[in-house]
Amino acid sequence: MLSTASTTIPYTAGLAGVLSWVFLHFQKVRGDIALVLETFIIGAVYLANYAAGHSTPLRCAFGFLVTHALTLMSVTVAYRLSPFHPLARFPGPLINKVTSLKAAHIVFSGRRHLIIQSLHQKYGKFVRIAPNHVSINSRAAVAPIYSSSVAMDKSDAYSIRQLPGDGLFFMLPRVAHGHRRDMWAKGFTNSALELYQPILERRTMDLVECMKRRANENGVVNLSRCIEHWSYDVMGDIVFGEESGLELMRDGDPSGYVKGGEQATIAFDCLGEVPWLFEILWYLPVTGAIRSLQGLASQLLKQRKPIASADDRHDIASHLLGVSGSTGKHLTFDELTMDAIFAIQAGSDTSANVLQYTFFFIISHPEVFKKLQEELDQAFPNHEMPLDFAVMANLPYLNAVVYESLRLGTPLSGLPRITPSEGAMLDGEFIPGNTVVSVPAYTQQLDPSNFWPRTREFVPERWLPGGLGADSRTEPSAIMSFSFGPFGCLGRTLAIQELRIVVARLSLCFDMCSPDGFDAKEYHSRIRNIRTTLFPEPLGVVARQRLG
C-alpha cells in the first residue's frame, strides 16, 4: 500500500511546478540562485519525509524533483507553442520556439550567420529564432532598433552579472551606457587618434620584421599568428601605454593570451543565449577563460595605475583613470577592469579577424592584389617612409578592399536588443514589449537588395564610382560591422586606420601568394564564427620581400 507521502508528492510537486512557472513568468531569477532554491526545496522535502519516518525519504525527494521539473518544462513548452504567446504569429522552427538551448547550439556550431540567413530565406522578413527573440531582416528596422537617439537597450546576452563592476560593452541600458561612453569618447577624438598613428606605424613595421623572422626556408609565414600578435601589441600600447609589457611579436604568446581570449569570447557568445545557464556554469571550468581574461585586465591596470597621476600621456587608460582632461569622475577598479577586458579583447580580436579575412581574400584574388599594389606604389614610391594616414584615407582601391573585406569578413548574425515595455513598430509589424529583436548583420551584408550583382563574391570594384554597372547596388549603410547610434563602436575610425595601414604596409613590402596546394574555396567553407572568427587552420602565405 502506498504511503501518504508517495500519493501526495506528485500532486504537490505538480502544483509547485505550475506556481514556479507563474512566478518566473513575471519575475526574473538568476540561474544560480534558482538552482540554490531548488536544492533547498528538495532538501526540505527529504528532511520532512525523513522526520516523518518514511522509509524512502530520498526516493520521495527525487520524485518531487522529477515531477516538479517535468511540470515546469511542460507548462513552459505548452505556453511557448500556444496561440497565447505574444510571438505566436511569427514563424520559425518549432525547436527554436521551445528552447533557447537550440539558439546556443546554433551559436556553438559556428554557422549561426548562415543558419539565420537560411531561416530568413525560408520564413521571410520576420523569424522567431528563440522563444523570445525575433530576427528582422530589414534595413528599415535598423534605425529604430540601433541608430536613433532612443535606440533600444541591449539584451541580457551582453551581461556578465557574476563579475564585479560594469563595463562599457556589458552595460545594457542605453542611458547608463551613454554616461560611460562619454568617458571613453575622450580617447577617440581626432586629436587622440593622431597620437595613436605613430604607434600604428611603428607596430606595423614591427609586423613586417616579425614576418621576415618567422618565414621558413620556402618563404612561407604563418600570417594568422603574426597578425594576432600584432593586434595584441597594438592594443597594449594604445590602451595601457608601452609599459603594458605585451610584446607578442617579439616573444610569442607563452601565456596563451590569444587562445584564452578566443575561448572567453566563445563561452560568452554561446552562454549569452541562455543567461540562466551561464549563471549556473559560471562556477565551472567552462567559463575559466573569461576569468583568466579578467585576470589579465586586472594585471595590466595595476601596472598602469600607479603612474597615471604623474603621467601626461594620452593612452586610453589615461582617460578612464581620470587623467588627460577627464570630467573628474573616477571609476572603481572593478569598473576599470571590466572596461579593460573589453578594450583588450574587442580591440585586438576583431581587427585581427578582419585582417586575416582581408589577406585571405586578396591573396585568393591575385588580380585584386596586383591592382592594390599598383595604387599603393604610385602613392608611396618609397616603401621605407612612414605612410601618410590622410593619403591612405583617400586611396579609392585601398578603401574598396577594406570595405569589401568588412562586408564579407564580419559574419555577425545579429546584435540583440530588447523592445521597450510598451512594444515597438518595426517595419510595419508591432513587436510586443520586452522582446529580444535583432537585424542579422551578415544577412543584410549579403542581401541582393543592398549589394548586387555578384553579391557573394569579393569584388572591391563595387565600392568605386560607377560600381558594377548602371543597375548595381552598393549600400554603405548596410554594413553593420560597427553597429550604429548610441551603442555604435567608438573605435570605428581607429579600426579602419588599422586595416588601412596593415594592408598598405604589407602590400608595399611583400609580394604574397598562397602556398602550393592551398584550396581557397575549401578553406573558406570551413571558417566558423562564434563572435570571434575561427579559421580552420592558420593562414599561411608565401611572402617575398619587395624592393622599393
Coordinates of C-alpha atoms in Angstrom, one line a residue:
M1 CA 0.0 0.0 0.0
L2 CA 1.4 3.4 -1.0
S3 CA 2.2 5.8 1.8
T4 CA 0.5 9.2 2.1
A5 CA 3.8 10.9 1.1
S6 CA 4.0 8.7 -2.1
T7 CA 0.5 9.7 -3.2
T8 CA 0.6 13.4 -2.3
I9 CA 4.1 14.2 -3.6
P10 CA 3.2 14.1 -7.3
Y11 CA 0.3 16.5 -6.8
T12 CA 2.3 18.8 -4.6
A13 CA 5.3 18.8 -6.9
G14 CA 3.0 19.4 -9.9
L15 CA 1.3 22.3 -8.2
A16 CA 4.7 23.7 -7.2
G17 CA 5.8 23.4 -10.9
V18 CA 2.8 25.4 -12.1
L19 CA 3.4 28.0 -9.4
S20 CA 7.1 28.2 -10.3
W21 CA 6.2 28.9 -13.9
V22 CA 3.8 31.7 -12.9
F23 CA 6.4 33.2 -10.7
L24 CA 9.2 33.0 -13.2
H25 CA 6.9 34.4 -15.9
F26 CA 6.6 37.6 -14.1
Q27 CA 9.9 37.8 -12.1
K28 CA 13.4 37.1 -13.4
V29 CA 15.6 35.0 -11.1
R30 CA 19.3 34.3 -11.7
G31 CA 20.0 30.8 -12.7
D32 CA 22.5 30.1 -9.9
I33 CA 20.0 31.5 -7.3
A34 CA 17.2 29.4 -8.8
L35 CA 19.4 26.3 -8.5
V36 CA 20.2 27.0 -4.9
L37 CA 16.5 27.5 -4.1
E38 CA 15.6 24.3 -5.9
T39 CA 18.3 22.4 -4.0
F40 CA 16.9 23.9 -0.7
I41 CA 13.4 22.8 -1.6
I42 CA 14.5 19.3 -2.4
G43 CA 16.5 19.1 0.8
A44 CA 13.4 20.3 2.7
V45 CA 11.3 17.6 1.1
Y46 CA 13.9 14.9 2.1
L47 CA 14.1 16.2 5.7
A48 CA 10.3 16.4 6.1
N49 CA 9.9 12.8 4.9
Y50 CA 12.8 11.6 7.0
A51 CA 11.4 13.3 10.1
A52 CA 8.0 11.8 9.4
G53 CA 9.6 8.4 9.5
H54 CA 9.0 7.4 5.9
S55 CA 11.2 4.5 4.8
T56 CA 12.3 6.1 1.4
P57 CA 12.8 9.8 2.0
L58 CA 15.4 10.0 -0.7
R59 CA 13.1 8.5 -3.2
C60 CA 10.4 10.9 -2.2
A61 CA 12.7 13.9 -2.7
F62 CA 13.9 12.6 -6.1
G63 CA 10.2 12.0 -7.2
F64 CA 9.4 15.6 -6.2
L65 CA 12.3 16.9 -8.2
V66 CA 11.4 15.0 -11.3
T67 CA 7.7 15.8 -11.2
H68 CA 8.4 19.5 -10.4
A69 CA 10.9 19.8 -13.2
L70 CA 8.7 18.0 -15.8
T71 CA 5.7 20.0 -14.8
L72 CA 7.6 23.3 -15.1
M73 CA 9.1 22.3 -18.5
S74 CA 5.7 21.0 -19.8
V75 CA 3.9 24.3 -18.9
T76 CA 6.7 26.3 -20.4
V77 CA 6.7 24.4 -23.7
A78 CA 2.9 24.5 -23.9
Y79 CA 2.8 28.3 -23.4
R80 CA 5.6 29.0 -25.9
L81 CA 3.8 27.0 -28.5
S82 CA 0.4 28.2 -27.7
P83 CA -1.6 31.0 -29.5
F84 CA -1.5 32.9 -26.2
H85 CA 2.3 33.6 -26.5
P86 CA 2.9 37.2 -27.6
L87 CA 5.1 36.0 -30.5
A88 CA 2.8 33.2 -31.7
R89 CA 2.2 34.8 -35.1
F90 CA 5.9 34.9 -36.0
P91 CA 7.1 31.9 -38.0
G92 CA 10.2 29.9 -37.1
P93 CA 11.4 26.3 -36.4
L94 CA 9.4 24.5 -33.7
I95 CA 12.5 23.7 -31.6
N96 CA 13.6 27.4 -31.7
K97 CA 10.3 28.4 -30.3
V98 CA 10.6 25.9 -27.5
T99 CA 14.0 26.5 -26.0
S100 CA 16.9 28.9 -26.1
L101 CA 19.2 25.9 -25.8
K102 CA 18.8 25.5 -29.6
A103 CA 20.0 29.0 -30.1
A104 CA 23.1 28.2 -28.0
H105 CA 23.7 25.1 -30.1
I106 CA 23.4 27.1 -33.3
V107 CA 26.0 29.6 -31.9
F108 CA 28.3 26.8 -31.0
S109 CA 28.1 25.4 -34.5
G110 CA 29.9 28.5 -35.8
R111 CA 27.3 28.6 -38.5
R112 CA 24.8 30.9 -36.9
H113 CA 25.2 33.6 -39.5
L114 CA 24.5 31.1 -42.3
I115 CA 21.7 29.4 -40.4
I116 CA 19.9 32.7 -39.6
Q117 CA 20.3 33.7 -43.3
S118 CA 18.7 30.4 -44.4
L119 CA 15.8 30.8 -41.9
H120 CA 15.0 34.2 -43.4
Q121 CA 15.1 32.7 -46.9
K122 CA 12.6 30.1 -45.7
Y123 CA 10.3 32.1 -43.5
G124 CA 10.6 35.7 -44.7
K125 CA 11.5 39.0 -43.1
F126 CA 10.4 38.2 -39.5
V127 CA 11.6 34.9 -37.9
R128 CA 11.2 33.7 -34.4
I129 CA 14.7 32.3 -33.7
A130 CA 14.3 31.7 -30.0
P131 CA 11.3 31.7 -27.5
N132 CA 11.5 35.4 -27.0
H133 CA 13.7 36.6 -30.0
V134 CA 12.6 37.8 -33.3
S135 CA 15.2 38.3 -36.1
I136 CA 14.2 41.0 -38.6
N137 CA 15.9 41.1 -42.0
S138 CA 15.1 44.7 -42.8
R139 CA 17.2 47.8 -43.3
A140 CA 14.2 49.8 -42.2
A141 CA 14.4 48.2 -38.8
V142 CA 18.0 49.3 -38.2
A143 CA 17.2 52.9 -37.3
P144 CA 14.5 52.3 -34.5
I145 CA 16.5 49.4 -33.0
Y146 CA 20.1 50.7 -33.2
S147 CA 20.7 54.2 -34.6
S148 CA 18.1 56.5 -33.3
S149 CA 18.7 58.7 -30.2
V150 CA 16.2 56.4 -28.3
A151 CA 17.7 53.2 -29.6
M152 CA 16.7 50.0 -27.7
D153 CA 18.6 48.7 -24.7
K154 CA 20.9 45.7 -25.1
S155 CA 19.6 42.2 -24.2
D156 CA 20.9 40.0 -21.4
A157 CA 23.1 38.3 -24.0
Y158 CA 25.7 41.1 -23.2
S159 CA 25.7 40.7 -19.4
I160 CA 28.2 39.0 -17.1
R161 CA 26.5 39.5 -13.8
Q162 CA 29.0 37.4 -11.9
L163 CA 31.9 39.8 -12.4
P164 CA 32.0 42.8 -10.2
G165 CA 31.6 46.2 -11.8
D166 CA 30.1 47.3 -15.1
G167 CA 32.0 47.8 -18.3
L168 CA 31.0 49.7 -21.4
F169 CA 30.4 46.7 -23.6
F170 CA 28.5 44.9 -20.8
M171 CA 26.1 47.8 -19.8
L172 CA 22.6 47.1 -21.0
P173 CA 20.6 50.3 -20.5
R174 CA 21.2 53.0 -23.2
V175 CA 21.4 55.9 -20.7
A176 CA 23.9 54.3 -18.4
H177 CA 26.0 53.1 -21.4
G178 CA 25.9 56.7 -22.7
H179 CA 27.5 58.1 -19.5
R180 CA 30.3 55.6 -19.6
R181 CA 30.7 56.1 -23.4
D182 CA 31.3 59.8 -22.7
M183 CA 34.4 58.9 -20.7
W184 CA 35.7 56.6 -23.4
A185 CA 35.0 59.2 -26.1
K186 CA 37.9 61.3 -25.0
G187 CA 40.2 58.6 -26.1
F188 CA 38.8 58.6 -29.6
T189 CA 38.8 62.3 -30.6
N190 CA 40.6 63.3 -33.8
S191 CA 43.5 64.7 -31.7
A192 CA 43.7 61.4 -29.8
L193 CA 43.6 59.3 -32.9
E194 CA 46.5 61.4 -34.3
L195 CA 48.5 60.5 -31.3
Y196 CA 47.9 56.8 -31.9
Q197 CA 49.2 57.0 -35.5
P198 CA 52.9 56.8 -34.7
I199 CA 52.1 53.7 -32.6
L200 CA 50.3 52.1 -35.6
E201 CA 53.2 52.9 -37.9
R202 CA 55.9 51.6 -35.5
R203 CA 54.0 48.4 -34.6
T204 CA 53.2 47.7 -38.3
M205 CA 56.9 48.0 -39.1
D206 CA 57.4 45.5 -36.3
L207 CA 54.9 43.3 -38.0
V208 CA 57.0 43.4 -41.2
E209 CA 60.1 42.4 -39.3
C210 CA 58.2 39.7 -37.5
M211 CA 57.1 38.2 -40.8
K212 CA 60.7 38.2 -42.0
R213 CA 61.9 36.4 -38.9
R214 CA 59.2 33.8 -38.9
A215 CA 59.2 32.9 -42.6
N216 CA 60.6 29.4 -43.2
E217 CA 63.1 28.5 -45.9
N218 CA 60.4 28.5 -48.6
G219 CA 59.3 32.0 -47.6
V220 CA 56.0 30.7 -46.1
V221 CA 54.9 32.6 -43.0
N222 CA 52.1 32.0 -40.6
L223 CA 50.3 35.2 -41.3
S224 CA 47.5 34.5 -38.8
R225 CA 49.8 34.3 -35.8
C226 CA 51.8 37.4 -36.9
I227 CA 48.6 39.5 -37.2
E228 CA 47.1 38.2 -33.9
H229 CA 50.3 39.1 -32.1
W230 CA 50.4 42.5 -33.8
S231 CA 46.9 43.2 -32.7
Y232 CA 47.6 42.5 -29.0
D233 CA 50.8 44.5 -29.1
V234 CA 49.0 47.5 -30.7
M235 CA 46.1 47.4 -28.2
G236 CA 48.6 47.1 -25.3
D237 CA 50.3 50.3 -26.4
I238 CA 47.2 52.3 -27.2
V239 CA 45.2 51.3 -24.2
F240 CA 47.8 50.9 -21.5
G241 CA 51.0 52.5 -22.9
E242 CA 54.3 50.9 -23.6
E243 CA 54.6 49.7 -20.0
S244 CA 51.9 47.1 -20.8
G245 CA 54.6 44.5 -21.4
L246 CA 52.7 43.0 -24.3
E247 CA 55.4 42.0 -26.9
L248 CA 53.9 39.0 -28.6
M249 CA 55.5 39.7 -32.0
R250 CA 58.9 39.6 -30.2
D251 CA 58.3 36.9 -27.6
G252 CA 55.5 34.9 -28.9
D253 CA 52.5 34.1 -26.7
P254 CA 53.7 31.8 -23.9
S255 CA 50.8 32.8 -21.7
G256 CA 48.2 31.9 -24.3
Y257 CA 46.6 35.3 -24.4
V258 CA 45.2 34.9 -27.9
K259 CA 43.8 31.4 -27.4
G260 CA 42.4 32.4 -24.0
G261 CA 40.7 35.5 -25.4
E262 CA 39.2 33.4 -28.2
Q263 CA 37.9 30.8 -25.7
A264 CA 36.5 33.5 -23.5
T265 CA 34.6 35.0 -26.5
I266 CA 33.2 31.6 -27.5
A267 CA 32.0 30.9 -23.9
F268 CA 30.5 34.4 -23.7
D269 CA 28.7 34.2 -27.0
C270 CA 27.3 30.7 -26.6
L271 CA 26.1 31.1 -23.0
G272 CA 24.8 34.6 -23.7
E273 CA 21.9 32.9 -25.5
V274 CA 20.9 31.2 -22.3
P275 CA 21.7 33.6 -19.4
W276 CA 20.3 31.3 -16.7
L277 CA 22.6 28.5 -17.8
F278 CA 25.5 31.0 -18.0
E279 CA 24.8 31.9 -14.3
I280 CA 24.9 28.3 -13.3
L281 CA 28.0 27.3 -15.3
W282 CA 30.0 30.3 -14.2
Y283 CA 31.4 28.4 -11.3
L284 CA 32.6 25.5 -13.5
P285 CA 35.8 25.3 -15.7
V286 CA 33.8 26.0 -18.9
T287 CA 34.0 29.8 -18.0
G288 CA 37.6 29.7 -16.8
A289 CA 38.8 31.6 -19.9
I290 CA 36.6 34.6 -19.1
R291 CA 38.0 34.7 -15.5
S292 CA 41.6 34.4 -17.0
L293 CA 40.9 37.4 -19.3
Q294 CA 39.7 39.3 -16.2
G295 CA 43.0 38.4 -14.5
L296 CA 45.0 39.8 -17.5
A297 CA 42.9 43.0 -17.5
S298 CA 43.5 43.5 -13.7
Q299 CA 47.2 42.9 -14.1
L300 CA 47.6 45.5 -16.9
L301 CA 45.6 48.0 -14.9
K302 CA 47.7 47.5 -11.8
Q303 CA 50.9 48.1 -13.9
R304 CA 49.3 51.2 -15.4
K305 CA 47.5 52.8 -12.5
P306 CA 50.5 53.8 -10.2
I307 CA 51.9 56.1 -12.9
A308 CA 48.6 57.6 -14.0
S309 CA 48.5 60.7 -11.8
A310 CA 52.1 61.8 -12.7
D311 CA 51.9 60.9 -16.4
D312 CA 50.9 63.2 -19.2
R313 CA 50.5 60.5 -21.9
H314 CA 47.2 60.1 -23.8
D315 CA 46.6 56.4 -23.9
I316 CA 43.0 55.3 -23.4
A317 CA 43.7 54.3 -19.8
S318 CA 44.6 57.9 -19.1
H319 CA 41.1 59.0 -19.8
L320 CA 39.5 56.1 -17.9
L321 CA 41.8 56.7 -14.9
G322 CA 40.8 60.4 -14.7
V323 CA 43.8 61.9 -16.4
S324 CA 44.1 64.0 -19.6
G325 CA 41.0 66.1 -19.3
S326 CA 38.6 63.8 -17.6
T327 CA 35.4 65.2 -16.1
G328 CA 36.7 64.3 -12.7
K329 CA 34.5 61.2 -12.2
H330 CA 36.6 58.2 -11.3
L331 CA 35.7 54.6 -12.0
T332 CA 36.2 51.9 -9.4
F333 CA 38.9 49.3 -10.0
D334 CA 36.2 46.7 -10.8
E335 CA 34.6 49.0 -13.4
L336 CA 38.1 49.7 -14.9
T337 CA 38.8 46.0 -15.1
M338 CA 35.5 45.4 -17.0
D339 CA 36.4 48.2 -19.4
A340 CA 39.9 46.8 -19.8
I341 CA 38.5 43.3 -20.7
F342 CA 36.5 44.9 -23.5
A343 CA 39.5 47.0 -24.7
I344 CA 41.8 44.1 -24.8
Q345 CA 39.6 41.5 -26.5
A346 CA 37.4 43.7 -28.7
G347 CA 40.3 45.9 -29.8
S348 CA 42.6 43.0 -30.7
D349 CA 40.4 40.1 -31.8
T350 CA 38.1 41.9 -34.2
S351 CA 40.9 43.7 -36.1
A352 CA 42.9 40.5 -36.3
N353 CA 40.0 38.6 -37.6
V354 CA 39.1 41.1 -40.3
L355 CA 42.8 41.4 -41.4
Q356 CA 43.1 37.7 -41.7
Y357 CA 39.9 37.7 -43.8
T358 CA 41.3 40.6 -45.9
F359 CA 44.5 38.9 -46.8
F360 CA 42.7 35.6 -47.5
F361 CA 40.6 37.5 -50.0
I362 CA 43.2 39.5 -51.7
I363 CA 45.7 36.6 -51.9
S364 CA 42.9 34.4 -53.3
H365 CA 42.3 37.1 -55.9
P366 CA 45.7 37.9 -57.4
E367 CA 44.2 40.5 -59.8
V368 CA 43.0 42.4 -56.8
F369 CA 46.3 42.2 -55.1
K370 CA 48.1 43.5 -58.2
K371 CA 45.7 46.4 -58.6
L372 CA 46.1 47.3 -55.0
Q373 CA 49.9 47.3 -55.2
E374 CA 49.8 49.5 -58.2
E375 CA 47.8 52.1 -56.4
L376 CA 50.0 51.9 -53.4
D377 CA 53.2 52.1 -55.3
Q378 CA 52.0 55.2 -57.0
A379 CA 51.0 56.8 -53.7
F380 CA 54.1 55.7 -51.8
P381 CA 57.0 55.2 -54.2
N382 CA 59.5 55.0 -51.2
H383 CA 58.3 51.9 -49.3
E384 CA 60.5 52.7 -46.3
M385 CA 59.0 56.0 -45.5
P386 CA 56.1 56.4 -42.9
L387 CA 52.7 56.2 -44.5
D388 CA 50.6 59.3 -44.5
F389 CA 47.2 58.4 -43.0
A390 CA 45.4 61.2 -44.8
V391 CA 46.7 59.9 -48.1
M392 CA 45.6 56.4 -47.3
A393 CA 42.1 57.6 -46.4
N394 CA 41.7 58.9 -49.9
L395 CA 43.1 55.9 -51.9
P396 CA 40.0 54.5 -53.7
Y397 CA 41.1 51.0 -54.2
L398 CA 42.6 50.5 -50.8
N399 CA 39.4 51.7 -49.2
A400 CA 37.3 49.5 -51.6
V401 CA 39.4 46.5 -50.4
V402 CA 38.9 47.4 -46.8
Y403 CA 35.1 47.9 -47.0
E404 CA 34.6 44.8 -49.2
S405 CA 36.5 42.8 -46.5
L406 CA 34.3 44.3 -43.8
R407 CA 31.2 43.3 -45.8
L408 CA 32.2 39.6 -46.2
G409 CA 34.6 39.3 -43.3
T410 CA 32.3 40.2 -40.4
P411 CA 29.9 37.3 -40.2
L412 CA 27.8 38.5 -37.4
S413 CA 24.3 37.2 -37.1
G414 CA 22.7 40.0 -35.1
L415 CA 23.1 42.5 -32.3
P416 CA 20.3 41.6 -29.8
R417 CA 18.3 44.5 -28.3
I418 CA 15.1 44.5 -26.2
T419 CA 11.9 46.3 -27.1
P420 CA 10.6 48.8 -24.6
S421 CA 7.8 47.6 -22.3
E422 CA 5.1 49.3 -24.5
G423 CA 6.4 47.4 -27.6
A424 CA 7.5 48.9 -30.9
M425 CA 6.5 49.2 -34.5
L426 CA 9.3 47.8 -36.7
D427 CA 9.0 47.8 -40.5
G428 CA 5.2 47.7 -40.2
E429 CA 4.9 45.0 -37.6
F430 CA 4.1 45.5 -33.9
I431 CA 6.6 43.7 -31.7
P432 CA 5.5 43.2 -28.1
G433 CA 7.3 44.8 -25.2
N434 CA 10.4 43.1 -23.6
T435 CA 11.0 41.0 -26.8
V436 CA 14.6 40.5 -28.0
V437 CA 15.0 41.7 -31.5
S438 CA 17.9 41.9 -33.9
V439 CA 18.8 42.6 -37.5
P440 CA 21.1 39.9 -38.9
A441 CA 24.2 41.7 -40.0
Y442 CA 25.6 39.1 -42.3
T443 CA 22.2 38.6 -43.9
Q444 CA 22.0 42.3 -44.6
Q445 CA 25.5 42.5 -45.9
L446 CA 24.8 39.7 -48.4
D447 CA 21.3 40.8 -49.3
P448 CA 20.9 41.5 -53.0
S449 CA 18.7 44.5 -52.2
N450 CA 21.8 46.1 -50.6
F451 CA 24.7 44.6 -52.7
W452 CA 24.2 43.5 -56.3
P453 CA 25.3 41.8 -58.6
R454 CA 27.9 39.2 -57.6
T455 CA 26.6 39.5 -54.0
R456 CA 28.5 36.6 -52.5
E457 CA 31.8 37.4 -54.3
F458 CA 34.7 39.5 -53.2
V459 CA 34.6 42.4 -55.7
P460 CA 36.1 45.6 -54.3
E461 CA 35.2 47.4 -57.6
R462 CA 31.6 47.6 -56.3
W463 CA 32.8 50.4 -53.9
L464 CA 34.3 52.5 -56.7
P465 CA 32.4 55.3 -58.6
G466 CA 30.0 53.6 -61.0
G467 CA 30.1 50.4 -59.0
L468 CA 29.5 47.3 -61.1
G469 CA 27.3 48.9 -63.7
A470 CA 24.3 51.1 -64.0
D471 CA 21.9 48.7 -62.2
S472 CA 24.4 47.7 -59.5
R473 CA 23.6 48.4 -55.8
T474 CA 26.1 49.2 -53.0
E475 CA 24.6 50.4 -49.7
P476 CA 27.3 51.5 -47.3
S477 CA 24.7 51.9 -44.5
A478 CA 24.0 48.1 -44.7
I479 CA 27.5 47.4 -43.3
M480 CA 26.8 46.6 -39.6
S481 CA 30.3 45.7 -38.5
F482 CA 30.5 48.6 -36.0
S483 CA 26.8 48.8 -35.2
F484 CA 25.2 52.3 -35.1
G485 CA 23.9 55.1 -32.8
P486 CA 24.3 55.2 -29.0
F487 CA 25.9 51.7 -28.9
G488 CA 28.0 52.1 -32.0
C489 CA 31.6 51.3 -31.8
L490 CA 33.7 54.2 -30.6
G491 CA 36.8 52.6 -32.1
R492 CA 35.5 52.5 -35.7
T493 CA 37.8 55.2 -37.1
L494 CA 40.8 53.6 -35.3
A495 CA 39.9 50.2 -36.6
I496 CA 39.6 51.5 -40.2
Q497 CA 43.0 53.1 -39.8
E498 CA 44.5 49.8 -38.6
L499 CA 43.1 48.0 -41.6
R500 CA 44.4 50.5 -44.0
I501 CA 47.9 50.7 -42.6
V502 CA 48.4 46.9 -42.3
V503 CA 47.0 46.2 -45.7
A504 CA 49.0 49.0 -47.3
R505 CA 52.3 48.3 -45.5
L506 CA 52.3 44.6 -46.1
S507 CA 51.3 45.1 -49.7
L508 CA 54.1 47.5 -50.2
C509 CA 56.8 45.3 -48.5
F510 CA 55.8 41.9 -49.8
D511 CA 54.7 40.0 -52.8
M512 CA 52.3 37.4 -51.4
C513 CA 50.6 34.4 -52.7
S514 CA 49.1 31.2 -51.5
P515 CA 51.3 28.1 -50.8
D516 CA 51.2 25.3 -53.3
G517 CA 48.1 23.1 -52.8
F518 CA 46.1 25.7 -51.0
D519 CA 42.4 25.3 -51.8
A520 CA 40.8 28.7 -51.1
K521 CA 37.2 27.6 -51.6
E522 CA 37.6 24.6 -49.2
Y523 CA 39.4 26.8 -46.7
H524 CA 36.6 29.4 -46.8
S525 CA 33.9 26.8 -46.4
R526 CA 35.4 25.7 -43.0
I527 CA 35.6 29.1 -41.4
R528 CA 33.4 29.4 -38.3
N529 CA 32.2 32.4 -36.3
I530 CA 31.3 32.5 -32.6
R531 CA 31.6 36.2 -32.2
T532 CA 35.3 35.6 -32.8
T533 CA 36.2 34.1 -36.2
L534 CA 37.6 30.6 -36.1
F535 CA 39.8 29.8 -39.1
P536 CA 40.2 26.1 -40.0
E537 CA 44.0 26.5 -39.6
P538 CA 46.4 29.4 -39.6
L539 CA 46.6 31.3 -42.8
G540 CA 50.0 30.6 -44.4
V541 CA 51.3 32.8 -47.2
V542 CA 54.4 32.9 -49.3
A543 CA 55.8 36.4 -48.6
R544 CA 58.7 37.6 -50.6
Q545 CA 60.3 40.9 -49.8
R546 CA 59.8 43.6 -52.5
L547 CA 62.4 46.3 -53.4
G548 CA 61.3 49.9 -53.2

